[in-house]
Short mmCIF file of C-alpha atoms in Angstrom, two decimals:
data_model
loop_
_atom_site.label_atom_id
_atom_site.label_comp_id
_atom_site.label_asym_id
_atom_site.label_seq_id
_atom_site.Cartn_x
_atom_site.Cartn_y
_atom_site.Cartn_z
CA MET A 17 -16.24 -11.35 -8.97
CA LYS A 18 -14.52 -8.61 -7.20
CA TYR A 19 -10.66 -7.86 -6.66
CA ASP A 20 -8.52 -6.32 -4.20
CA LEU A 21 -5.74 -6.31 -6.60
CA ILE A 22 -5.09 -6.66 -10.60
CA ILE A 23 -2.09 -6.68 -12.10
CA THR A 24 -1.86 -5.17 -15.70
CA ASN A 25 -0.15 -4.87 -18.64
CA GLY A 26 3.20 -7.35 -17.06
CA LEU A 27 4.61 -10.45 -18.60
CA LEU A 28 4.39 -12.92 -15.71
CA VAL A 29 7.04 -15.15 -14.93
CA LEU A 30 4.77 -18.89 -14.91
CA GLU A 31 6.02 -21.82 -13.52
CA ASP A 32 6.96 -23.07 -16.98
CA GLU A 33 6.22 -20.36 -19.62
CA VAL A 34 6.54 -16.42 -19.70
CA VAL A 35 2.51 -14.71 -20.58
CA ARG A 36 1.51 -11.05 -21.16
CA LYS A 37 -1.66 -11.82 -18.76
CA ASN A 38 -3.32 -10.08 -15.94
CA ILE A 39 -3.51 -11.35 -11.98
CA GLY A 40 -6.38 -11.11 -9.86
CA ILE A 41 -5.88 -10.99 -6.77
CA CYS A 42 -8.94 -11.54 -2.85
CA ASN A 43 -7.55 -12.48 0.24
CA GLY A 44 -4.21 -12.05 -0.55
CA LYS A 45 -4.15 -15.62 -2.85
CA ILE A 46 -4.11 -15.73 -6.45
CA SER A 47 -7.22 -15.90 -7.86
CA ALA A 48 -7.41 -15.95 -11.45
CA ILE A 49 -4.77 -15.39 -14.25
CA PHE A 50 -6.45 -14.20 -17.30
CA ASP A 51 -6.21 -12.33 -20.96
CA GLU A 52 -6.02 -8.17 -21.41
CA GLN A 53 -8.81 -8.32 -23.04
CA CYS A 54 -11.78 -10.05 -20.78
CA GLY A 55 -15.38 -8.57 -21.59
CA GLU A 56 -16.68 -10.20 -18.60
CA THR A 57 -17.43 -7.05 -16.16
CA ASP A 58 -16.78 -8.99 -13.06
CA CYS A 59 -12.93 -9.32 -15.02
CA ILE A 60 -12.51 -5.21 -13.75
CA GLN A 61 -14.17 -4.83 -10.80
CA THR A 62 -11.05 -4.81 -8.63
CA GLU A 63 -10.64 -1.87 -5.07
CA GLU A 64 -7.14 -1.10 -6.98
CA THR A 65 -5.56 -1.43 -10.00
CA LEU A 66 -1.36 -2.32 -9.87
CA ASP A 67 0.16 -1.23 -14.04
CA ALA A 68 3.32 -3.65 -14.71
CA LYS A 69 3.89 -2.48 -17.49
CA GLY A 70 7.04 -2.57 -19.51
CA CYS A 71 8.12 -5.23 -16.41
CA TYR A 72 8.52 -8.74 -15.37
CA VAL A 73 5.40 -9.90 -12.06
CA MET A 74 7.83 -12.56 -10.67
CA PRO A 75 6.95 -14.69 -7.93
CA GLY A 76 8.63 -13.37 -4.42
CA ALA A 77 12.36 -14.10 -3.72
CA ILE A 78 12.35 -16.99 -1.23
CA ASP A 79 15.69 -16.47 0.92
CA THR A 80 17.08 -19.63 2.14
CA HIS A 81 18.99 -18.43 4.34
CA THR A 82 19.32 -15.10 7.13
CA HIS A 83 21.09 -13.22 9.47
CA PHE A 84 19.09 -11.25 11.31
CA PHE A 85 21.03 -11.49 14.57
CA GLU A 86 17.97 -12.12 16.49
CA PRO A 87 18.21 -12.32 19.53
CA GLY A 88 21.81 -11.36 19.89
CA ALA A 89 23.35 -8.32 19.78
CA ASP A 90 20.32 -5.84 19.65
CA TYR A 91 23.29 -2.49 17.63
CA ARG A 92 23.66 -6.06 14.50
CA GLU A 93 20.19 -6.35 11.73
CA ASP A 94 17.10 -7.30 13.41
CA PHE A 95 13.79 -8.34 11.70
CA ALA A 96 12.72 -4.67 10.99
CA HIS A 97 15.10 -3.44 9.18
CA GLY A 98 15.89 -6.75 7.85
CA THR A 99 13.19 -7.73 6.43
CA LYS A 100 12.29 -4.07 4.93
CA ALA A 101 15.62 -4.04 2.92
CA ALA A 102 14.44 -8.13 2.11
CA ALA A 103 11.05 -6.06 0.55
CA SER A 104 13.30 -3.34 -0.88
CA GLY A 105 14.93 -6.69 -2.99
CA GLY A 106 12.53 -8.84 -3.88
CA PHE A 107 12.13 -11.10 -1.64
CA THR A 108 8.44 -12.34 0.52
CA CYS A 109 9.60 -15.01 2.02
CA ILE A 110 12.64 -15.27 4.13
CA MET A 111 14.16 -18.39 6.03
CA GLU A 112 15.95 -16.89 9.20
CA MET A 113 18.89 -19.22 10.07
CA PRO A 114 19.64 -20.74 14.33
CA ASN A 115 22.89 -19.34 15.47
CA SER A 116 21.25 -16.21 16.64
CA ASN A 117 22.14 -15.76 20.49
CA PRO A 118 20.98 -17.93 22.15
CA ALA A 119 20.36 -20.79 19.49
CA VAL A 120 17.19 -21.78 18.39
CA THR A 121 18.13 -25.09 19.70
CA ASP A 122 14.68 -26.42 21.35
CA ALA A 123 11.22 -25.42 21.87
CA ASP A 124 11.53 -22.69 24.08
CA THR A 125 14.58 -21.24 22.02
CA PHE A 126 11.99 -21.26 18.86
CA ARG A 127 9.25 -19.61 20.58
CA LEU A 128 11.66 -16.74 20.97
CA LYS A 129 12.91 -16.32 17.37
CA LYS A 130 9.67 -16.72 16.24
CA ARG A 131 8.37 -14.03 18.74
CA LEU A 132 10.27 -11.33 18.11
CA ALA A 133 9.83 -12.21 14.22
CA GLU A 134 6.12 -11.72 14.66
CA LYS A 135 6.35 -8.10 16.15
CA GLY A 136 8.68 -6.90 13.39
CA ALA A 137 8.68 -9.33 10.04
CA VAL A 138 7.18 -7.18 7.25
CA VAL A 139 7.42 -10.15 5.14
CA ASP A 140 7.12 -13.55 5.85
CA TYR A 141 9.66 -16.27 7.66
CA ALA A 142 10.56 -19.21 8.10
CA ILE A 143 12.49 -20.23 10.58
CA TRP A 144 15.66 -23.07 10.90
CA ALA A 145 16.40 -25.02 14.00
CA GLY A 146 19.90 -25.69 15.16
CA ALA A 147 21.20 -29.33 15.36
CA THR A 148 24.39 -29.79 17.48
CA ALA A 149 27.01 -31.00 19.56
CA ASN A 150 24.40 -30.70 22.46
CA ASN A 151 20.93 -30.70 21.48
CA GLN A 152 19.96 -34.06 19.40
CA GLY A 153 17.09 -34.83 22.04
CA ASN A 154 15.05 -31.30 20.91
CA LEU A 155 15.21 -32.10 17.49
CA LYS A 156 11.85 -33.79 17.27
CA GLU A 157 10.36 -30.69 19.37
CA LEU A 158 11.80 -28.23 17.38
CA LYS A 159 9.78 -30.37 14.34
CA ASP A 160 6.92 -30.11 16.08
CA SER A 161 7.40 -26.47 16.14
CA GLY A 162 7.22 -25.98 13.46
CA CYS A 163 10.78 -25.55 11.68
CA VAL A 164 11.44 -25.93 8.36
CA ALA A 165 15.32 -26.97 7.69
CA TYR A 166 18.26 -28.32 10.76
CA LYS A 167 21.41 -26.88 10.13
CA ALA A 168 24.82 -28.09 11.15
CA PHE A 169 28.06 -26.85 11.20
CA THR A 170 31.03 -29.47 10.69
CA LEU A 171 33.59 -27.16 11.98
CA ASP A 172 34.29 -24.52 15.42
CA ALA A 173 30.62 -22.16 15.06
CA GLY A 174 31.22 -20.46 18.61
CA PRO A 175 30.30 -21.24 22.21
CA THR A 176 27.02 -21.10 21.62
CA PHE A 177 26.52 -23.25 18.21
CA PRO A 178 28.57 -26.27 19.28
CA TYR A 179 29.38 -27.69 15.61
CA LEU A 180 28.56 -31.79 15.27
CA ASN A 181 32.06 -34.04 14.57
CA THR A 182 31.99 -36.72 12.06
CA GLU A 183 29.95 -38.78 14.76
CA MET A 184 27.90 -36.51 15.83
CA GLU A 185 26.92 -35.82 11.48
CA MET A 186 25.81 -39.55 11.43
CA GLU A 187 23.92 -39.43 14.36
CA ALA A 188 22.26 -36.64 13.32
CA MET A 189 21.45 -37.98 9.83
CA GLN A 190 20.25 -40.69 11.22
CA LYS A 191 18.01 -39.07 13.61
CA ILE A 192 16.20 -36.33 11.47
CA ALA A 193 16.25 -38.84 7.77
CA GLY A 194 12.71 -40.06 10.63
CA LEU A 195 11.11 -36.07 10.58
CA ASP A 196 10.24 -35.49 6.60
CA ARG A 197 13.34 -32.12 7.28
CA VAL A 198 16.05 -31.32 5.50
CA PHE A 199 19.46 -31.16 7.22
CA GLY A 200 21.46 -28.26 5.82
CA PHE A 201 25.49 -27.68 6.53
CA HIS A 202 27.55 -25.05 6.57
CA ALA A 203 30.71 -27.88 5.20
CA GLU A 204 34.11 -26.79 6.02
CA ASP A 205 36.22 -29.00 7.22
CA PRO A 206 37.65 -28.40 10.53
CA VAL A 207 40.88 -30.45 10.56
CA ILE A 208 42.66 -28.44 7.90
CA VAL A 209 40.81 -24.69 8.88
CA THR A 210 42.53 -25.60 11.85
CA GLU A 211 45.90 -27.00 11.21
CA LEU A 212 46.27 -23.57 7.95
CA ALA A 213 44.94 -20.96 10.76
CA LYS A 214 47.88 -21.89 12.86
CA ARG A 215 50.07 -21.68 9.99
CA TYR A 216 48.89 -18.33 8.77
CA ARG A 217 47.94 -16.46 12.23
CA ASN A 218 51.72 -14.38 12.10
CA GLN A 219 50.46 -13.53 8.84
CA PRO A 220 49.65 -10.37 8.18
CA TRP A 221 45.88 -10.74 7.24
CA ASN A 222 44.14 -10.11 3.79
CA LEU A 223 42.02 -10.90 1.87
CA SER A 224 43.99 -14.08 -0.73
CA LEU A 225 45.36 -15.07 2.79
CA HIS A 226 41.92 -15.68 4.38
CA GLU A 227 40.90 -18.03 0.80
CA GLN A 228 44.19 -19.71 1.46
CA ALA A 229 43.63 -20.31 4.95
CA ARG A 230 40.02 -22.18 4.50
CA PRO A 231 41.25 -23.58 0.84
CA TYR A 232 39.10 -24.91 -1.28
CA TYR A 233 39.55 -28.26 -0.95
CA ALA A 234 38.05 -27.96 2.37
CA GLU A 235 34.86 -27.38 1.70
CA LEU A 236 34.83 -30.55 -0.69
CA ALA A 237 36.15 -32.93 1.75
CA ALA A 238 33.17 -31.87 4.36
CA ILE A 239 31.00 -31.93 1.03
CA ASN A 240 32.52 -35.08 0.89
CA GLN A 241 31.71 -36.60 4.22
CA ILE A 242 28.38 -35.27 3.90
CA ILE A 243 27.04 -36.74 0.72
CA LEU A 244 28.39 -40.47 2.05
CA PHE A 245 26.87 -39.75 5.22
CA ALA A 246 23.89 -39.27 2.64
CA LYS A 247 23.90 -42.39 1.70
CA GLU A 248 24.21 -44.26 4.39
CA THR A 249 21.31 -43.07 6.37
CA GLY A 250 18.88 -41.49 3.56
CA CYS A 251 18.49 -38.43 4.76
CA PRO A 252 18.02 -35.72 2.37
CA VAL A 253 20.58 -32.94 3.50
CA HIS A 254 20.94 -29.22 1.53
CA ILE A 255 24.73 -27.66 1.23
CA CYS A 256 24.66 -24.05 2.37
CA HIS A 257 26.44 -20.98 0.69
CA LEU A 258 28.76 -23.22 -2.29
CA SER A 259 31.82 -21.75 -3.16
CA ILE A 260 33.68 -23.62 -5.06
CA PRO A 261 32.48 -25.35 -8.42
CA GLU A 262 34.99 -28.79 -7.84
CA GLY A 263 31.97 -29.02 -4.77
CA ALA A 264 29.59 -28.03 -7.86
CA GLU A 265 31.06 -31.31 -9.03
CA LEU A 266 30.97 -33.68 -6.13
CA ILE A 267 26.69 -32.72 -5.58
CA ALA A 268 26.09 -32.97 -9.29
CA LYS A 269 27.83 -37.00 -9.56
CA ALA A 270 25.77 -37.60 -5.86
CA LYS A 271 22.51 -36.27 -7.77
CA ARG A 272 22.61 -38.80 -10.26
CA ASP A 273 23.87 -41.81 -7.72
CA GLY A 274 20.13 -40.85 -6.16
CA VAL A 275 21.39 -38.83 -2.60
CA ASN A 276 18.65 -36.62 -1.77
CA ILE A 277 20.91 -33.51 -1.86
CA THR A 278 20.28 -30.16 -3.42
CA ALA A 279 22.89 -27.41 -3.22
CA GLU A 280 22.31 -23.07 -2.66
CA SER A 281 24.91 -20.51 -3.64
CA CYS A 282 25.22 -17.38 -2.75
CA SER A 283 25.30 -13.73 -5.66
CA HIS A 284 28.54 -12.95 -3.73
CA TYR A 285 30.68 -16.39 -4.72
CA PHE A 286 29.20 -14.94 -8.62
CA LEU A 287 29.59 -12.43 -8.36
CA LEU A 288 33.09 -11.12 -6.20
CA ASN A 289 36.23 -12.70 -6.13
CA VAL A 290 40.13 -12.67 -4.87
CA GLU A 291 42.35 -11.21 -7.12
CA ASP A 292 38.72 -7.75 -8.54
CA ASP A 293 37.51 -6.93 -5.03
CA ALA A 294 41.17 -6.95 -2.44
CA LYS A 295 39.93 -3.56 -2.08
CA TYR A 296 37.56 -4.49 0.13
CA ASP A 297 39.67 -5.98 2.84
CA THR A 298 37.51 -7.36 6.60
CA TYR A 299 34.35 -6.70 4.97
CA ALA A 300 35.00 -9.08 2.03
CA LEU A 301 35.61 -11.19 4.54
CA ILE A 302 32.61 -13.77 5.16
CA GLN A 303 32.54 -18.03 5.00
CA PRO A 304 33.05 -20.27 2.98
CA PRO A 305 35.47 -17.51 1.24
CA LEU A 306 35.15 -15.76 -1.73
CA ARG A 307 37.40 -17.21 -4.27
CA LYS A 308 39.48 -16.93 -6.99
CA LYS A 309 37.97 -15.61 -10.19
CA GLU A 310 38.91 -18.73 -12.45
CA ARG A 311 35.86 -20.53 -10.17
CA MET A 312 34.01 -17.99 -9.23
CA GLU A 313 33.18 -18.96 -13.25
CA LYS A 314 33.29 -21.41 -13.44
CA LEU A 315 30.81 -21.92 -10.84
CA TRP A 316 28.62 -19.96 -13.44
CA ASP A 317 28.41 -23.15 -15.49
CA TYR A 318 26.69 -24.86 -12.27
CA LEU A 319 23.90 -22.61 -12.39
CA PHE A 320 23.48 -22.40 -14.99
CA ASP A 321 23.02 -26.40 -15.45
CA GLY A 322 20.57 -27.43 -12.05
CA THR A 323 23.66 -28.51 -10.38
CA ILE A 324 23.00 -25.73 -7.78
CA ASP A 325 19.25 -25.35 -6.96
CA TYR A 326 18.65 -22.33 -5.38
CA LEU A 327 20.08 -18.63 -4.18
CA GLY A 328 20.41 -17.38 -0.87
CA THR A 329 21.61 -14.13 0.43
CA ASP A 330 23.57 -15.02 2.92
CA HIS A 331 23.04 -12.03 4.52
CA ALA A 332 24.80 -11.01 7.48
CA PRO A 333 25.34 -7.84 8.19
CA TYR A 334 27.82 -5.94 10.75
CA THR A 335 29.49 -3.25 11.52
CA ALA A 336 32.53 -1.18 11.66
CA GLY A 337 33.41 -2.15 14.82
CA ASP A 338 32.62 -5.60 13.61
CA LYS A 339 34.51 -5.36 10.23
CA GLU A 340 37.85 -3.07 12.17
CA PRO A 341 38.65 -4.44 15.24
CA GLU A 342 40.31 -0.77 17.78
CA ASP A 343 44.06 -3.86 18.04
CA GLY A 344 43.81 -4.60 14.73
CA ASP A 345 44.01 -8.01 14.62
CA LYS A 346 42.17 -8.87 11.40
CA TRP A 347 42.45 -12.44 11.64
CA LYS A 348 39.87 -12.27 14.92
CA VAL A 349 36.75 -10.56 12.41
CA ILE A 350 33.60 -11.96 12.03
CA GLY A 351 32.65 -13.67 8.28
CA GLY A 352 30.42 -11.92 6.89
CA ALA A 353 28.38 -8.90 4.35
CA PRO A 354 25.09 -7.46 3.61
CA SER A 355 23.71 -8.42 0.27
CA ILE A 356 19.07 -9.35 0.73
CA ASP A 357 18.39 -5.82 -0.47
CA VAL A 358 19.97 -6.06 -3.80
CA ALA A 359 20.85 -9.99 -4.54
CA PHE A 360 18.18 -10.58 -6.51
CA PRO A 361 18.48 -7.87 -8.79
CA LEU A 362 22.30 -8.13 -9.12
CA MET A 363 22.07 -12.06 -10.09
CA PHE A 364 18.64 -10.62 -12.82
CA ASP A 365 21.47 -8.83 -13.72
CA GLU A 366 24.08 -10.73 -14.34
CA ALA A 367 21.95 -14.32 -15.14
CA VAL A 368 19.21 -13.42 -17.09
CA LEU A 369 20.05 -9.97 -19.22
CA LYS A 370 24.04 -10.61 -20.13
CA ARG A 371 24.41 -14.72 -19.14
CA GLY A 372 20.50 -15.45 -21.58
CA MET A 373 19.16 -17.32 -18.59
CA SER A 374 15.95 -17.61 -18.97
CA LEU A 375 13.13 -16.02 -17.05
CA VAL A 376 11.65 -18.99 -16.14
CA GLN A 377 14.78 -21.07 -14.42
CA PHE A 378 15.77 -17.78 -12.57
CA ALA A 379 12.16 -17.82 -11.31
CA LYS A 380 13.27 -21.31 -10.07
CA LEU A 381 16.53 -20.77 -7.96
CA SER A 382 15.09 -17.55 -6.61
CA ALA A 383 11.39 -19.13 -5.57
CA THR A 384 10.31 -22.06 -6.46
CA ASN A 385 12.59 -24.40 -6.58
CA ALA A 386 12.74 -23.68 -2.69
CA ALA A 387 9.32 -23.57 -1.72
CA LYS A 388 9.58 -26.90 -3.26
CA ARG A 389 12.12 -28.41 -0.51
CA PHE A 390 11.35 -26.51 2.12
CA LYS A 391 8.17 -27.90 1.28
CA LEU A 392 6.65 -24.05 1.46
CA TYR A 393 4.90 -24.83 -1.86
CA PRO A 394 2.67 -24.98 -3.25
CA GLN A 395 1.20 -21.67 -0.77
CA LYS A 396 5.14 -20.34 -2.16
CA GLY A 397 7.87 -19.98 -4.81
CA SER A 398 4.62 -19.98 -7.69
CA ILE A 399 2.87 -17.48 -9.53
CA ARG A 400 -0.86 -19.87 -9.50
CA VAL A 401 -3.90 -20.18 -8.69
CA GLY A 402 -4.86 -21.02 -5.45
CA ALA A 403 -1.51 -19.83 -4.43
CA ASP A 404 -0.16 -16.41 -2.18
CA ALA A 405 0.32 -13.73 -4.15
CA ASP A 406 4.00 -13.01 -3.02
CA ILE A 407 5.24 -11.06 -6.37
CA ALA A 408 7.98 -9.29 -7.27
CA ILE A 409 7.62 -5.73 -9.77
CA VAL A 410 11.43 -6.33 -11.94
CA GLU A 411 11.53 -3.68 -14.30
CA SER A 412 14.45 -4.47 -16.60
CA HIS A 413 17.14 -2.47 -18.59
CA SER A 414 16.63 0.84 -16.06
CA PRO A 415 19.88 1.22 -14.47
CA TRP A 416 20.97 2.52 -10.98
CA LYS A 417 23.83 2.23 -8.23
CA ILE A 418 24.01 0.95 -5.63
CA ASP A 419 24.22 3.24 -2.29
CA ARG A 420 24.31 1.23 1.09
CA SER A 421 23.64 4.75 3.11
CA ARG A 422 20.20 5.14 1.12
CA SER A 423 19.89 0.39 2.85
CA PHE A 424 16.27 -0.16 5.42
CA SER A 425 18.69 -2.28 6.77
CA LYS A 426 19.99 -1.12 10.17
CA THR A 427 23.69 -1.74 9.62
CA ARG A 428 24.75 0.86 6.66
CA ASN A 429 28.03 1.58 5.66
CA THR A 430 29.34 1.72 2.23
CA LYS A 431 32.47 -0.47 2.32
CA PHE A 432 30.46 -3.88 1.99
CA PRO A 433 31.16 -5.18 -1.84
CA TYR A 434 28.59 -3.35 -4.19
CA GLN A 435 29.50 -0.11 -2.78
CA GLY A 436 28.60 1.62 -6.19
CA ARG A 437 27.88 -1.27 -8.37
CA LEU A 438 26.31 -0.46 -11.74
CA VAL A 439 22.77 -2.41 -11.44
CA ASN A 440 20.79 -3.20 -14.95
CA CYS A 441 17.06 -3.17 -13.36
CA ARG A 442 15.33 -2.91 -10.46
CA VAL A 443 12.86 -4.31 -8.47
CA THR A 444 10.18 -1.34 -8.13
CA ASP A 445 7.09 -3.13 -6.26
CA THR A 446 7.25 -6.17 -3.48
CA ILE A 447 3.58 -7.43 -2.96
CA VAL A 448 3.31 -10.27 0.05
CA ARG A 449 -0.09 -12.24 0.36
CA GLY A 450 -1.74 -9.94 -2.16
CA LYS A 451 -0.48 -6.63 -0.51
CA THR A 452 1.81 -3.96 -1.03
CA VAL A 453 4.68 -3.68 1.92
CA PHE A 454 7.70 -2.44 -0.57
CA ALA A 455 6.98 0.05 -2.90
CA HIS A 456 9.47 2.74 -5.56
CA GLY A 457 10.91 2.93 -2.55
CA THR A 458 8.61 3.28 0.09
CA ILE A 459 8.04 0.31 2.40
CA MET A 460 4.08 0.27 2.58
CA ALA A 461 3.66 -2.04 5.50
CA GLU A 462 3.99 -2.19 9.65
CA ASN A 463 6.15 -4.31 11.47
CA GLY A 464 5.12 -7.64 12.34
CA TYR A 465 2.45 -7.50 9.16
CA GLY A 466 4.77 -10.67 7.95
CA GLN A 467 3.67 -14.26 9.03
CA PHE A 468 5.32 -17.61 10.48
CA VAL A 469 4.84 -20.51 7.72
CA ARG A 470 5.14 -23.63 8.53
CA PRO A 471 6.18 -26.08 5.86
CA GLN A 472 3.49 -28.52 4.43
CA GLN A 473 2.99 -31.70 5.91
#
């Protein structure tokens, strides 16, 4: 057999072990995993060889939570720029959120977003569908269109994405329970947030006050409500961008009680906090907010013990105009920050190199768990024979400083968090379906190389 590509000399991070073996890739798939020393002549017949000596060969990361603002505000991130940034950061598949303009709430808007992705994406992509106050009759057609999951807000998310009140949450869960899809939530209690906004609105905004206005118990109350309804309906639920250890403890208990629930968190909730990062001002304005350092540290326990199932980015790179309003009213600044090009190496550095997480567990958090939960496995999410050849090559102990001005993202403002931060590992190569799409600082794929990924039936 002749391979299109062989990856040699690397340490392969498989689902249950780390081994020094070679990977043979043919027609976009992993066709063989074999020892370094192989006497059979077909083991060395290849069009191309990638020497991964001194590197870890990881399953390509899957981002469960991206915002590329397409369709919508064309001066912000789009699929072409966003997926190039993703490729540079080790992501081989992204799951795009539905709250664009127009939002993805029916078959027509789903097709619109899919067409835009087809033109621009350089990595593979799945698409979330919205579950809003006015589209519950469209949920089945969205599944038939190929949506990977449904997303709802429990509080105001703007006019294009009407949020679900408590009764609507129950009704939507009852419907989605029969559709064999996961139901994801931005979980913050609307009454708590609304009332505290009235209380604090006349004070000058700062990062600490933002956290007080959207407190931990607003997130906790919403998660508790979701768990209650998931118990009643049997609907598989997913908590987006979990920021609090108290919420993780609720989720851990719910799992023990048999509730079908998983949790995602993001690099900023493990690496940034309101005390140390106040200098970033509105550029660190994220929703749910950054928390106090003590909560940030406690959240790590739930990442290590498996309560938190996967790492998304919530990548949302707003511009200086978005983050620095002309009238100075910071209370109306949109929440969101970029991270899709740096989240994977940042978390590898902190979790694996500094805190001792196993490579197998990190691969599950960054790829395998998400692929299994959202029915992309076994096509995606692991290094195994027959899977798509989606791979990130990670060079450990290779320090560099983040410089956002050199990002592939459309928004390169250097005031965002992580600017200048030292990272002790780097992604050298990213491979999607056997093709190198990023190599040593250069994008190697054309716009449109990425393919739509439909959940397995």
